[in-house]
XYZ file of C-alpha atoms in Angstrom:
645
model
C -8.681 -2.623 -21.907
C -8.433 -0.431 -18.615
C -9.700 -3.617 -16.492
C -8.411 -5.890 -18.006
C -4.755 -4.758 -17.678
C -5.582 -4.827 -13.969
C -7.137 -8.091 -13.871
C -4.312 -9.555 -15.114
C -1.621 -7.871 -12.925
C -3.382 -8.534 -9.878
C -3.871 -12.490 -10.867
C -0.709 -12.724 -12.971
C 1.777 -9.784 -12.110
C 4.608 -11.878 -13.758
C 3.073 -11.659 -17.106
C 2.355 -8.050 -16.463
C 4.276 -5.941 -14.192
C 2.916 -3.183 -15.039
C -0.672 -3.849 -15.345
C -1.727 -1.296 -12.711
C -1.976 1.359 -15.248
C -4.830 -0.025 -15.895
C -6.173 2.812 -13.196
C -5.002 5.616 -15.088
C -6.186 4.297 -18.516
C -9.856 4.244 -16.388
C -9.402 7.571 -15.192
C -8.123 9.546 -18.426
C -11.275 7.168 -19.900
C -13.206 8.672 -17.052
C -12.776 12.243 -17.286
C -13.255 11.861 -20.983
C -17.064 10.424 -20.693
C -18.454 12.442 -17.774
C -16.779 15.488 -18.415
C -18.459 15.222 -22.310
C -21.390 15.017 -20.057
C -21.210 17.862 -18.487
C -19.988 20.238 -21.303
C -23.078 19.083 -23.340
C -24.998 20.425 -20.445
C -23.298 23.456 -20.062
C -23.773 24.109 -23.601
C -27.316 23.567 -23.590
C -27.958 25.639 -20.439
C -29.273 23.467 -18.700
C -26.759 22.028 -15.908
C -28.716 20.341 -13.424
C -26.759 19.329 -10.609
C -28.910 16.895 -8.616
C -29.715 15.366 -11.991
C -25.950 14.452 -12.371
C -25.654 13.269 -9.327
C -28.648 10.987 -9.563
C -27.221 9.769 -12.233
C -23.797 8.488 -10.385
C -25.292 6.781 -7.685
C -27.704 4.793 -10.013
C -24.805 3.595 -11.729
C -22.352 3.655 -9.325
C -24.391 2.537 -6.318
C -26.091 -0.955 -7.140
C -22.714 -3.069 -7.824
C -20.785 -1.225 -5.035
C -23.672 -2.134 -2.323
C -23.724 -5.841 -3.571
C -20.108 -6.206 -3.601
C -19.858 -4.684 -0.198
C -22.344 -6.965 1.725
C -20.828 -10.248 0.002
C -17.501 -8.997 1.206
C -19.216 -8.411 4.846
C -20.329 -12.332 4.271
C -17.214 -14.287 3.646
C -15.208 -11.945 5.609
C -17.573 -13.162 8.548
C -16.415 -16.737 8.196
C -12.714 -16.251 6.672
C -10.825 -13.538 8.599
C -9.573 -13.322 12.024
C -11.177 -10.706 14.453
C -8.402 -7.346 14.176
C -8.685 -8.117 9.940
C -12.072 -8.378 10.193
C -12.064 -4.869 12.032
C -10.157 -3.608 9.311
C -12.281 -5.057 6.804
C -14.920 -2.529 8.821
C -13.091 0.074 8.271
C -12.660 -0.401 4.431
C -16.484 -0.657 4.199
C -17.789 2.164 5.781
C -14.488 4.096 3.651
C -15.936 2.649 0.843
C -19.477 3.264 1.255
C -18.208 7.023 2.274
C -16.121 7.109 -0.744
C -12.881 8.609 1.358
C -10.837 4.947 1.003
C -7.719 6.293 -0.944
C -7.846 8.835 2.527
C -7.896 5.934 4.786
C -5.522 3.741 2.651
C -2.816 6.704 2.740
C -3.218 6.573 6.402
C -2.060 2.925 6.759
C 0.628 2.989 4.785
C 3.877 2.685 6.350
C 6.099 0.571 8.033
C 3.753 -1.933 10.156
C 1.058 -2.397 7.136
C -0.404 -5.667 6.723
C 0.270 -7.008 2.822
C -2.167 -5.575 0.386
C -3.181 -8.712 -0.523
C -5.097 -9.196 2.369
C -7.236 -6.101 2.105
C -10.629 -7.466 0.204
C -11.432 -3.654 -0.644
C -8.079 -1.805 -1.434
C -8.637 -0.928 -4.964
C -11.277 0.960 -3.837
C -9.390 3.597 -2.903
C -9.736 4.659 -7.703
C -12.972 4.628 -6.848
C -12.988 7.372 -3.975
C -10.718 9.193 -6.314
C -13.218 9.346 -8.907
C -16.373 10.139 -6.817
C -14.206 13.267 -4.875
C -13.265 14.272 -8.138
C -16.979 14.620 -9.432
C -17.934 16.193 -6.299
C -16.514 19.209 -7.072
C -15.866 18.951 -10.795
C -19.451 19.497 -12.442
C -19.554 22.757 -9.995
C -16.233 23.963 -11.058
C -17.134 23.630 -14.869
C -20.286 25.723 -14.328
C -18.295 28.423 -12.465
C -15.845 28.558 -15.352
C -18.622 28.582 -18.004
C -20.351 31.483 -16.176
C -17.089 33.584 -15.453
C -14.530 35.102 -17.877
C -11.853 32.977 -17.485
C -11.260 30.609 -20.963
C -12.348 26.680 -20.253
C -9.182 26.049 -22.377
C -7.058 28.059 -19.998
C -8.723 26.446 -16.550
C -8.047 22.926 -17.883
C -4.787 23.513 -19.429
C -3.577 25.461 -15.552
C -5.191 22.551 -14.199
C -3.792 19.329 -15.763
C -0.390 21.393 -15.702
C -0.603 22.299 -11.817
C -1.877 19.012 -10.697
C 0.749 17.280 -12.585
C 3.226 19.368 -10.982
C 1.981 18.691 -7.797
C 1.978 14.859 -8.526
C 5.918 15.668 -9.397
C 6.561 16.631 -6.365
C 4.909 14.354 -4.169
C 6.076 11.217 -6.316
C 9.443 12.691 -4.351
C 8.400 13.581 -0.870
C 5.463 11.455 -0.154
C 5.124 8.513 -2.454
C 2.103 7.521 -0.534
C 0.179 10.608 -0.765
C 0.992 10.682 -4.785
C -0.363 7.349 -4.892
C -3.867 7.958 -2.686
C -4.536 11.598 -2.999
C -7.076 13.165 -5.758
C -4.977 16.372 -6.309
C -2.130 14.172 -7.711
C -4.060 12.249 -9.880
C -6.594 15.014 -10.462
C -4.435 15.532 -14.060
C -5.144 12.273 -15.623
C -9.018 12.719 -15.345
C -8.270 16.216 -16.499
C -6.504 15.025 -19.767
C -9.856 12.863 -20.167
C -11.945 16.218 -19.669
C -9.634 18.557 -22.253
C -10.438 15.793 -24.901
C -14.030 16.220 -23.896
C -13.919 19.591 -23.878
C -12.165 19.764 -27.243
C -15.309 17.297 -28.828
C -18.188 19.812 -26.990
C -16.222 22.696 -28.819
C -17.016 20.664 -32.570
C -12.986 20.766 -33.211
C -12.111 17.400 -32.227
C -9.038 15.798 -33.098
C -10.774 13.127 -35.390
C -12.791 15.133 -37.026
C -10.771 17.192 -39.322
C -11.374 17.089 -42.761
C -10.071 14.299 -45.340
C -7.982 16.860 -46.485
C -6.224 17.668 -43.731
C -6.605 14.403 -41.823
C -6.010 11.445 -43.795
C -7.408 8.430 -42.406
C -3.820 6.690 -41.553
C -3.259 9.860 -39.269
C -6.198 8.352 -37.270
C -4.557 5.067 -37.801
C -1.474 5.651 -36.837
C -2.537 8.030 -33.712
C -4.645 4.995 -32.143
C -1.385 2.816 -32.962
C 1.021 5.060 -31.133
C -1.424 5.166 -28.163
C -1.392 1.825 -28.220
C 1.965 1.314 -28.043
C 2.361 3.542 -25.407
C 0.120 1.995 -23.255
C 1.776 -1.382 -23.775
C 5.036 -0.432 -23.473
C 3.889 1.007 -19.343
C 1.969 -1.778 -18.673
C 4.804 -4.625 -20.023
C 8.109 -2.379 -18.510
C 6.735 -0.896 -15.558
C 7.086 -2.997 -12.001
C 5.842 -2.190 -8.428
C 9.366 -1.434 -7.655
C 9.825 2.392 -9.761
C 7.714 5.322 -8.036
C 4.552 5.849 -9.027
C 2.660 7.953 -10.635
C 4.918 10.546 -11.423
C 6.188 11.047 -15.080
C 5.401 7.698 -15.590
C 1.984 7.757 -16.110
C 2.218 9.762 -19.145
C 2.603 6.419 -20.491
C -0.848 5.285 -20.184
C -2.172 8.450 -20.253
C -1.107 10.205 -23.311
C -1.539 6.878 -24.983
C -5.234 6.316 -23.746
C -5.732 9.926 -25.042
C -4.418 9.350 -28.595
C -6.663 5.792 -28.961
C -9.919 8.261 -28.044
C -8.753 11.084 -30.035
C -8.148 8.734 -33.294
C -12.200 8.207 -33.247
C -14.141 5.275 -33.784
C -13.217 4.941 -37.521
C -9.593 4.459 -36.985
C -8.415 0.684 -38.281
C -7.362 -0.462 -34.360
C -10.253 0.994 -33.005
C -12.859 -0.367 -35.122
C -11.190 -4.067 -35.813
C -9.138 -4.609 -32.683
C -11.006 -2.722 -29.746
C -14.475 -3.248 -31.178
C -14.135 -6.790 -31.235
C -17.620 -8.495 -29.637
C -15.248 -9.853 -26.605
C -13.716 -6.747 -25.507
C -17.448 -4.937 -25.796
C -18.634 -7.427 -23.750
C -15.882 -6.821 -21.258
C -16.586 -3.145 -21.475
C -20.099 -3.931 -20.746
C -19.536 -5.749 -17.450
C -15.918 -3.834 -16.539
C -17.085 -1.688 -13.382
C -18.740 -4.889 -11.681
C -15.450 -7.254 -13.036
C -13.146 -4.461 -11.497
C -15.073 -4.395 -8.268
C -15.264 -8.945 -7.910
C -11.699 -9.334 -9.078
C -10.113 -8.316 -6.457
C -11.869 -9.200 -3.053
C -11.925 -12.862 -4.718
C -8.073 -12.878 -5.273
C -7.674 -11.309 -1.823
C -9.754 -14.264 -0.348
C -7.900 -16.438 -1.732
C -4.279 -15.479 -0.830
C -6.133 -15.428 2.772
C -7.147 -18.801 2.893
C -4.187 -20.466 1.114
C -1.652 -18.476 3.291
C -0.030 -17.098 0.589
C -0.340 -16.528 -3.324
C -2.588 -19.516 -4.366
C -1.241 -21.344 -7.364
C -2.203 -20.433 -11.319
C -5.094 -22.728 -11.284
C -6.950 -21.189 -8.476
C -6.251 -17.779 -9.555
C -7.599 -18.774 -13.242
C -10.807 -19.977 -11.117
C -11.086 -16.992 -9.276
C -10.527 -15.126 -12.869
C -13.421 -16.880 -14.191
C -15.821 -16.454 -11.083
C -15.453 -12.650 -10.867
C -16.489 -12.727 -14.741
C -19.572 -14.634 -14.484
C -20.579 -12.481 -11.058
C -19.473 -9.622 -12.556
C -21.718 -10.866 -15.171
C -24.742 -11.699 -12.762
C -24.791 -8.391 -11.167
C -24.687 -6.500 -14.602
C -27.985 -8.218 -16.054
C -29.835 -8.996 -12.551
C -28.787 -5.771 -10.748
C -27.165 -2.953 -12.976
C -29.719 -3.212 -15.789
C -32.678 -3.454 -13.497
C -31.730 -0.321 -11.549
C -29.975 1.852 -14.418
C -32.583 1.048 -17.121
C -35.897 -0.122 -15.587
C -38.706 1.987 -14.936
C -37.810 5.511 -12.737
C -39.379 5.430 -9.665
C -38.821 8.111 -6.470
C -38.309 5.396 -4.272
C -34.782 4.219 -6.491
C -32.768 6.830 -5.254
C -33.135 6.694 -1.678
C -33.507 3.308 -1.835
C -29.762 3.199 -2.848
C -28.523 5.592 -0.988
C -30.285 3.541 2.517
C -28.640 0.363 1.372
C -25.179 2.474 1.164
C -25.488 3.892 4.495
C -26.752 0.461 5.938
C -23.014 -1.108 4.485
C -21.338 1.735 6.016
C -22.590 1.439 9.099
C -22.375 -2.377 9.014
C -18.634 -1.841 8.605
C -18.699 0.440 10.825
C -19.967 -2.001 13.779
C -17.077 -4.606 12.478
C -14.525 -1.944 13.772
C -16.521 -0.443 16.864
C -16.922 -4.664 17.949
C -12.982 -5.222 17.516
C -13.982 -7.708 14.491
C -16.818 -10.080 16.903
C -13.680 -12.127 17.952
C -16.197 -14.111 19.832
C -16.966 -16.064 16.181
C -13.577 -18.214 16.246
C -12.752 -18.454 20.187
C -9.568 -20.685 19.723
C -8.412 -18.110 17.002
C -8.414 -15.831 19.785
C -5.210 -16.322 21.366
C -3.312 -15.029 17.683
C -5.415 -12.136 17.607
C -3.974 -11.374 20.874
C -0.778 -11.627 19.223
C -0.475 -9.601 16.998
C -1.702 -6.602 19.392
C 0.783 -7.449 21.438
C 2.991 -4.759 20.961
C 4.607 -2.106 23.861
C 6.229 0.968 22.954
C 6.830 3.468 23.840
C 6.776 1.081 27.366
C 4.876 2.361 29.917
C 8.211 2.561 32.296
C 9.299 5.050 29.084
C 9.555 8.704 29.585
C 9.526 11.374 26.506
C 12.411 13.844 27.266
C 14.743 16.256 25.048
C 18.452 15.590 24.359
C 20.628 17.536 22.555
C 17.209 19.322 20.584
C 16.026 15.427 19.506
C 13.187 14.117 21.512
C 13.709 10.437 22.594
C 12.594 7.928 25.296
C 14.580 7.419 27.880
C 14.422 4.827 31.060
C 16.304 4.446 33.906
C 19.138 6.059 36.275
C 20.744 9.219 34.504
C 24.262 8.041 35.367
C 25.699 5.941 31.993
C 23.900 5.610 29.364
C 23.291 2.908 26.347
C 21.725 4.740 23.176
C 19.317 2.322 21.470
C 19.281 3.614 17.319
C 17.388 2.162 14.107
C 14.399 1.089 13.348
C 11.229 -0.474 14.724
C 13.316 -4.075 15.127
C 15.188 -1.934 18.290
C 11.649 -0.735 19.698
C 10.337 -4.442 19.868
C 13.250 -4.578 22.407
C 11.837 -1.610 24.057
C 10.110 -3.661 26.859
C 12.770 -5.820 27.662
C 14.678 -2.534 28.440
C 12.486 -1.094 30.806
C 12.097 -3.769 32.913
C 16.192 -3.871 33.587
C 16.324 -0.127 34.030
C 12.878 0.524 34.994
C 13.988 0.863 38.766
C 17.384 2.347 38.218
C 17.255 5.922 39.740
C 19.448 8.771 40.349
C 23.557 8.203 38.842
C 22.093 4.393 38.199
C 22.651 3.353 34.086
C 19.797 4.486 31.896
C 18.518 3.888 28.214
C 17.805 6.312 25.019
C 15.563 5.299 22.422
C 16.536 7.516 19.046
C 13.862 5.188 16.509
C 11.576 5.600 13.611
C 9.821 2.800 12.303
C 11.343 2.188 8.324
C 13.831 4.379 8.711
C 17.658 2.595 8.125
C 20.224 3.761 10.890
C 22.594 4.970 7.740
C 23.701 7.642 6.755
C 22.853 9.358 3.215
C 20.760 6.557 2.400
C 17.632 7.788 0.702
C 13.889 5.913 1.072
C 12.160 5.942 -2.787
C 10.050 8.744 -0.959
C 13.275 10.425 -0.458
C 12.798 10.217 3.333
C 16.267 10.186 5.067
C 17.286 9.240 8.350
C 19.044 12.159 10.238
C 21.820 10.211 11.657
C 23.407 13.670 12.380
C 20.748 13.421 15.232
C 22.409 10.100 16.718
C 25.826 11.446 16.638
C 24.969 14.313 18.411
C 23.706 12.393 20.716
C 26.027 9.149 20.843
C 28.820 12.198 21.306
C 27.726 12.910 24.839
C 29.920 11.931 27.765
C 27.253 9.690 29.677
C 26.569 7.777 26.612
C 29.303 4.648 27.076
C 27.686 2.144 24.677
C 25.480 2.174 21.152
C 23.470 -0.163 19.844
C 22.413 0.134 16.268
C 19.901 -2.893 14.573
C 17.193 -2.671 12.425
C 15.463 -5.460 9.936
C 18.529 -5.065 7.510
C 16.556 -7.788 5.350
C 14.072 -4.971 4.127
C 16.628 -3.249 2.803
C 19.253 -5.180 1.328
C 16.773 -7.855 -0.243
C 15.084 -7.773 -3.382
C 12.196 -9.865 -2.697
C 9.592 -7.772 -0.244
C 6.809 -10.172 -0.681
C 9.150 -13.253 1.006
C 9.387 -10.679 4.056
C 5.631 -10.261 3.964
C 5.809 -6.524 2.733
C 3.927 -6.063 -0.916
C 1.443 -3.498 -1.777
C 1.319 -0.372 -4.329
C 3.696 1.165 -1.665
C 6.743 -1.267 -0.578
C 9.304 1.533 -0.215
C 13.312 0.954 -1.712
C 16.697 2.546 -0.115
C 18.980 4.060 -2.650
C 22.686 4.726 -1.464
C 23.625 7.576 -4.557
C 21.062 6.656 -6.805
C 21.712 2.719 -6.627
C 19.706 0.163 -5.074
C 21.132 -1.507 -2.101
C 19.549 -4.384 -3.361
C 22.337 -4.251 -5.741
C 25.867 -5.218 -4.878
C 27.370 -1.535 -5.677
C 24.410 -0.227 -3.296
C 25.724 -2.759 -0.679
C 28.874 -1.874 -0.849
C 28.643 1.466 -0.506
C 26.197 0.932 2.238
C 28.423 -0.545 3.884
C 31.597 1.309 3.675
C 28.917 4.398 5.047
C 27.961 1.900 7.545
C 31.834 0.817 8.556
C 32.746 4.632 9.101
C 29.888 5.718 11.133
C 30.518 2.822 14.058
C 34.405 3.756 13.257
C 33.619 7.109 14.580
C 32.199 5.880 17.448
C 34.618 3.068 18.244
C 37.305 5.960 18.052
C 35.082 8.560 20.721
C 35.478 5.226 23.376
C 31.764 4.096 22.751
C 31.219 0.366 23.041
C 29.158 -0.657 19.981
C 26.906 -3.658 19.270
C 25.761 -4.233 15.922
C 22.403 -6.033 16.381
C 21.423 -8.461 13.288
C 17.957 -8.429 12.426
C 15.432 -11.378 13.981
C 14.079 -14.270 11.866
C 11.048 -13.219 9.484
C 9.389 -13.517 6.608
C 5.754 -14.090 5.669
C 5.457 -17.226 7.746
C 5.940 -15.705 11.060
C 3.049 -13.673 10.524
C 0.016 -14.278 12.599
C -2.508 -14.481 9.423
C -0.608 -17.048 7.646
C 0.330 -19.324 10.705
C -3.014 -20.933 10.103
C -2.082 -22.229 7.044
C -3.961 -22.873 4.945
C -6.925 -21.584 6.803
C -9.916 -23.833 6.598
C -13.671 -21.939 5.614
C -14.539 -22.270 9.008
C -11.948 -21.089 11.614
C -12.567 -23.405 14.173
C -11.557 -26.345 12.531
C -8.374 -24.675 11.342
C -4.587 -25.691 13.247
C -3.400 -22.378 15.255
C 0.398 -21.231 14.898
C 1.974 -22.868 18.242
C 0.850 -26.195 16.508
C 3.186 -25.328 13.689
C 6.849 -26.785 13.753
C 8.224 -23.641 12.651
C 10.231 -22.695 9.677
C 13.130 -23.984 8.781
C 16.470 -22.543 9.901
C 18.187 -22.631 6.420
C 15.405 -20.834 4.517
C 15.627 -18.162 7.571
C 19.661 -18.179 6.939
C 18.962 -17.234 3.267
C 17.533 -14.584 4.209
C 19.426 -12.983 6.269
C 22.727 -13.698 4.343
C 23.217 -10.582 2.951
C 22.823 -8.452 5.619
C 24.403 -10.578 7.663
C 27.307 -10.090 5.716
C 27.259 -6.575 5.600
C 27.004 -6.483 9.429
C 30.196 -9.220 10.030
C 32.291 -7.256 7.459
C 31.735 -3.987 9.809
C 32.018 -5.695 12.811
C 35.663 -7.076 11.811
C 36.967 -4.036 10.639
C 35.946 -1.813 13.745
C 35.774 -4.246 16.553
C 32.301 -3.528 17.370
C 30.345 -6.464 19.040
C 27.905 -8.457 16.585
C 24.676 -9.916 18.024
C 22.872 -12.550 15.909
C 19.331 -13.134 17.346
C 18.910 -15.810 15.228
C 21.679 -17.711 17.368
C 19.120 -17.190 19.895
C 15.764 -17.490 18.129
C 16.175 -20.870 16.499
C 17.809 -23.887 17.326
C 20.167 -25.806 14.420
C 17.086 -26.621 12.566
C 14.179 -24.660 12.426
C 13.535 -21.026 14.092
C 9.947 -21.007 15.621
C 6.826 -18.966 15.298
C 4.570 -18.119 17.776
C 6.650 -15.776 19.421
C 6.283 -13.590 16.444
C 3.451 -10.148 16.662
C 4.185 -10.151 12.609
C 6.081 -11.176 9.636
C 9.315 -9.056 11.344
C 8.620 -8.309 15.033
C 8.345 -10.223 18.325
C 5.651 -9.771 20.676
C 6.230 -7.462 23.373
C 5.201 -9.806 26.485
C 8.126 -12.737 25.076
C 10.385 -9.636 24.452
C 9.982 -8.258 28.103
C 10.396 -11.748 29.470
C 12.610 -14.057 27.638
C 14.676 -12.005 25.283
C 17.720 -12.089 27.039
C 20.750 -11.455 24.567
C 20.292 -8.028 25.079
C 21.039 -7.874 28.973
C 24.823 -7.226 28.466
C 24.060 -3.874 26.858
C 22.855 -2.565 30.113
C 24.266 -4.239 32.452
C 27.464 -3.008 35.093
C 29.979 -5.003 33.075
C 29.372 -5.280 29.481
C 30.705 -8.466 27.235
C 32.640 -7.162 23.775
């Protein structure tokens, strides 16, 4: 049930939006069969560590090494040369188990879609393994000391939940990657264990006391609970959190009601969901690099057909590697030689991973697919004219004179300007006009607008700054797209963490969040209008998954060479680039109007009547540095001796 609810939100997530609980089904599931284990062990007195741990990387091992290597293969022939470095990466995480740790560390405003990392959901994996690491040892400890096993897992499940609380707020990331936020959901798994090892489990009462529709009805309400996450549930609401008591309580009440409960024994004992079960660590481990693959050759989400193909081929490998690899090597005669064995082919996919990042992906496989990979490096800031200096107790980056100055504010869509900058100021000295950079990448230039990770900007910062008498003119822009529209995925952002902006609690994807974004919005620049600032309003550029450097090939042929690069592509058209910037655009007019600040529209620039064009694009949402520095000239006026309003 745990894979399959993942299966099907990965092919299908609009028949199940909230298939990803899926994970925390499989880890409640989890800490439920290896912690029963263990306690059996412990019981017996005779814990042997290194026999445990044998034991995981015979069954954990075999599938994860196979899976690896074919992922190596087709990445080889499929994936441009920095996403083939990054496939690296993901292999030697994976084959080092710390994924989740290097997943968390991408995460953030310049990720690439997570459909186009082959090994992301290994990151439950690494969660898993760093949880047994320590978990067998801590049991032990517990079982040896004088502290109550009842009272270590209860102050465990209840801290670590508490923790994942918290961090759901602060860092929705980190509550999303990290073992000690998820640590409680294998520890609900182990307390049921726990609760079997001490002969008082929950299904095992006596007729008396426990009549068998108790069972019934305890497998049914777990059930239901796990249903009603996995069918309400989107990628939008912050997760884990509270949420996940959803899948958890309710995978805990279908164990707890025992194998002789009616859903249990009818329903999840049917001979197609054992075979499933039989086959589910190898399914969950081919599902998802072959749906990755194929959103990275089609350029996008293939259509249901494909994805029902890809469905069906993960099965039947999943279903090759079970009887011609897992049963072999779990099952088949012990040997000394297994172990090792393993544990060498592990480190050799580490380490092959590891020479896919050191090599900057081989770019020399697909010469003419070099020029995009150039591309989408192509990125310069802080600009080496740039200096790092203090103002008003708020580092910045400054450039030029130290006469006037025009403070630059928002997001990463003002750095991509950051070259072009430089090189007008870059020889300005002495009383000459300058330039302040106040930016952070995802962070909206609004006040009191909260990030689902309840990250705010400090725009208390920027006035104190913008309030200084050399600062003459402002210029505030960001990608106002991100946050006013609904649909991340169109603007090339999706992934377990696409972050949303709140304005009091409501979704400025919403008109009433709009609105109020807005009128926050209207009086900040009215402020500064009324201090004497001059203040441009900078719209955000044309974007959206098109412009991005991996799906300009598109589709992308099995063999690069062959494919058609980007600056071979028309471009896209300028109404579908209007749509999306309609609502923000709006936003930005309506302020404009009512304090006389001075609207720039890139896209005026950008595009001609038509169609707006690609291959000046780094990504889905910025411009390469080198055409920035160069050709981006709508900016000038900003810093120039005579501004136009």
């Amino acid at each position: 049930m745990a894979v399959l609810t993942v299966v099907c939100y990965h092919a299908f997530p609009e028949w199940l939006s909230g298939g990803f609980v899926g994970v925390d089904i499989f880890f409640v599931i989890s800490g439920f069969l290896i912690s029963g284990i263990i306690f059996e062990s412990i019981q017996k007195d005779r814990l042997a560590l290194a026999d445990f741990y044998i034991r995981r990387v015979i069954r954990i091992f075999p599938a994860v090494v196979v899976v690896l290597l074919a992922v190596c293969t087709v990445g080889w022939f499929t994936l441009y040369a920095d996403e083939y470095k990054q496939l690296g990466k993901h292999m030697a995480g994976a084959a080092g188990f710390v994924s989740n740790l290097i997943f968390w560390g991408e995460a953030g405003y310049f990720d690439n879609s997570a459909q186009t990392k082959p090994l992301l959901h290994f990151w439950s994996l690494a969660v898993e393994e760093q949880f047994y690491l320590i978990w067998p040892i801590a049991l032990w400890l517990v079982s040896r000391s004088r502290v109550s096993m009842g009272l270590f897992l209860t102050c465990t499940v209840g801290l670590s939940f508490a923790a994942g609380l918290w961090q759901v707020q602060n860092d929705l990331a980190a509550s999303f990657y990290f073992p000690h936020a998820r640590l409680w959901e294998l520890g609900m798994g182990a307390a049921l264990a726990y609760s079997v090892a001490k002969e008082k489990p929950l299904h095992n009462h006596t007729e008396a006391l426990r009549p068998r529709r108790l069972s019934g009805a305890m497998s049914v309400l777990g059930f239901v609970l796990i249903v009603l996450g996995a069918a309400v549930f989107t990628g939008d609401v912050p997760y884990p959190g509270w949420r996940a008591l959803l899948p958890t309580l309710g995978t805990t009440l279908v164990i707890a009601a025992g194998p002789h409960a009616w859903l249990n024994r009818v329903v999840l004992s049917a001979r197609w969901l054992v075979f499933v079960g039989l086959i589910s660590f190898p399914l969950y481990l081919w599902h998802w690099p072959l749906l990755s693959f194929g959103h990275i050759v089609h350029a996008g989400t293939p259509d249901a057909a494909v994805r029902t193909g890809l469905i069906g081929l993960s099965l039947l490998l999943a279903w090759l590697t079970y009887r011609l690899v897992e049963v072999p090597l779990r099952y088949g005669k012990t040997t000394r030689l297994k172990v090792p064995a393993l544990v060498g082919a592990m480190v050799v996919a580490g380490c092959l991973g590891g020479m896919c990042f050191r090599f900057d992906g081989f770019p020399q496989r697909f010469p003419h697919a070099y020029d995009d990979d150039r591309k989408m490096a192509d990125w310069d800031y802080p600009s080496r004219e740039m200096k790092s200096v203090v103002l008003a107790d708020v580092p910045v980056y400054a450039v030029g004179g130290s006469g006037k100055q025009t403070l630059f504010f928002g997001d990463s869509n003002i750095e991509q300007y950051g070259p072009r900058i430089a090189e007008l100021l870059a020889h300005n000295r002495g009383s000459e006009r300058g330039a302040i950079f106040l930016t952070q990448g995802g962070a909206i230039p609004i006040d009191g607008i909260r990030r689902s990770d309840n990250h705010q900007t400090n725009v208390d910062n920027f006035l104190r700054i913008a309030a200084g008498e050399n600062v003459d003119r402002v210029v505030i822009g960001a990608a106002w797209s991100l946050y006013f529209n609904a649909d991340k995925a169109d603007l090339g952002l999706s992934g377990p963490i696409v972050p949303r902006y709140f304005a009091d609690g409501i979704s400025l994807e919403q008109a009433e969040g709009q609105r109020r974004a807005t009128d926050r919005l209207e009086k900040m620049v009215a402020q500064l209008v009324h201090q004497g600032k001059v203040v441009y309003l900078l719209a955000g550029i044309p974007g959206g998954r098109e412009f991005a450097a991996q799906t300009r090939t598109a589709p992308r042929k099995f063999v690069l060479e062959d494919a058609q690069l980007s600056d071979q592509l028309p471009g896209v058209p300028r109404a579908q680039v209007d749509r999306r910037l309609e609502v923000a655009s709006k936003v930005l007019a309506e302020v404009a109007a009512s304090t006389g600040a001075t609207l720039v529209r890139p896209v005026e620039y950008l595009c001609t009547h038509d169609v707006c064009p690609v291959q000046f694009h780094k990504d889905a949402g910025h411009l390469r540095a080198s055409f920035a520095r160069h050709r981006l000239t709508y900016l000038d006026q900003t810093v120039s001796n005579q501004p136009s309003q």
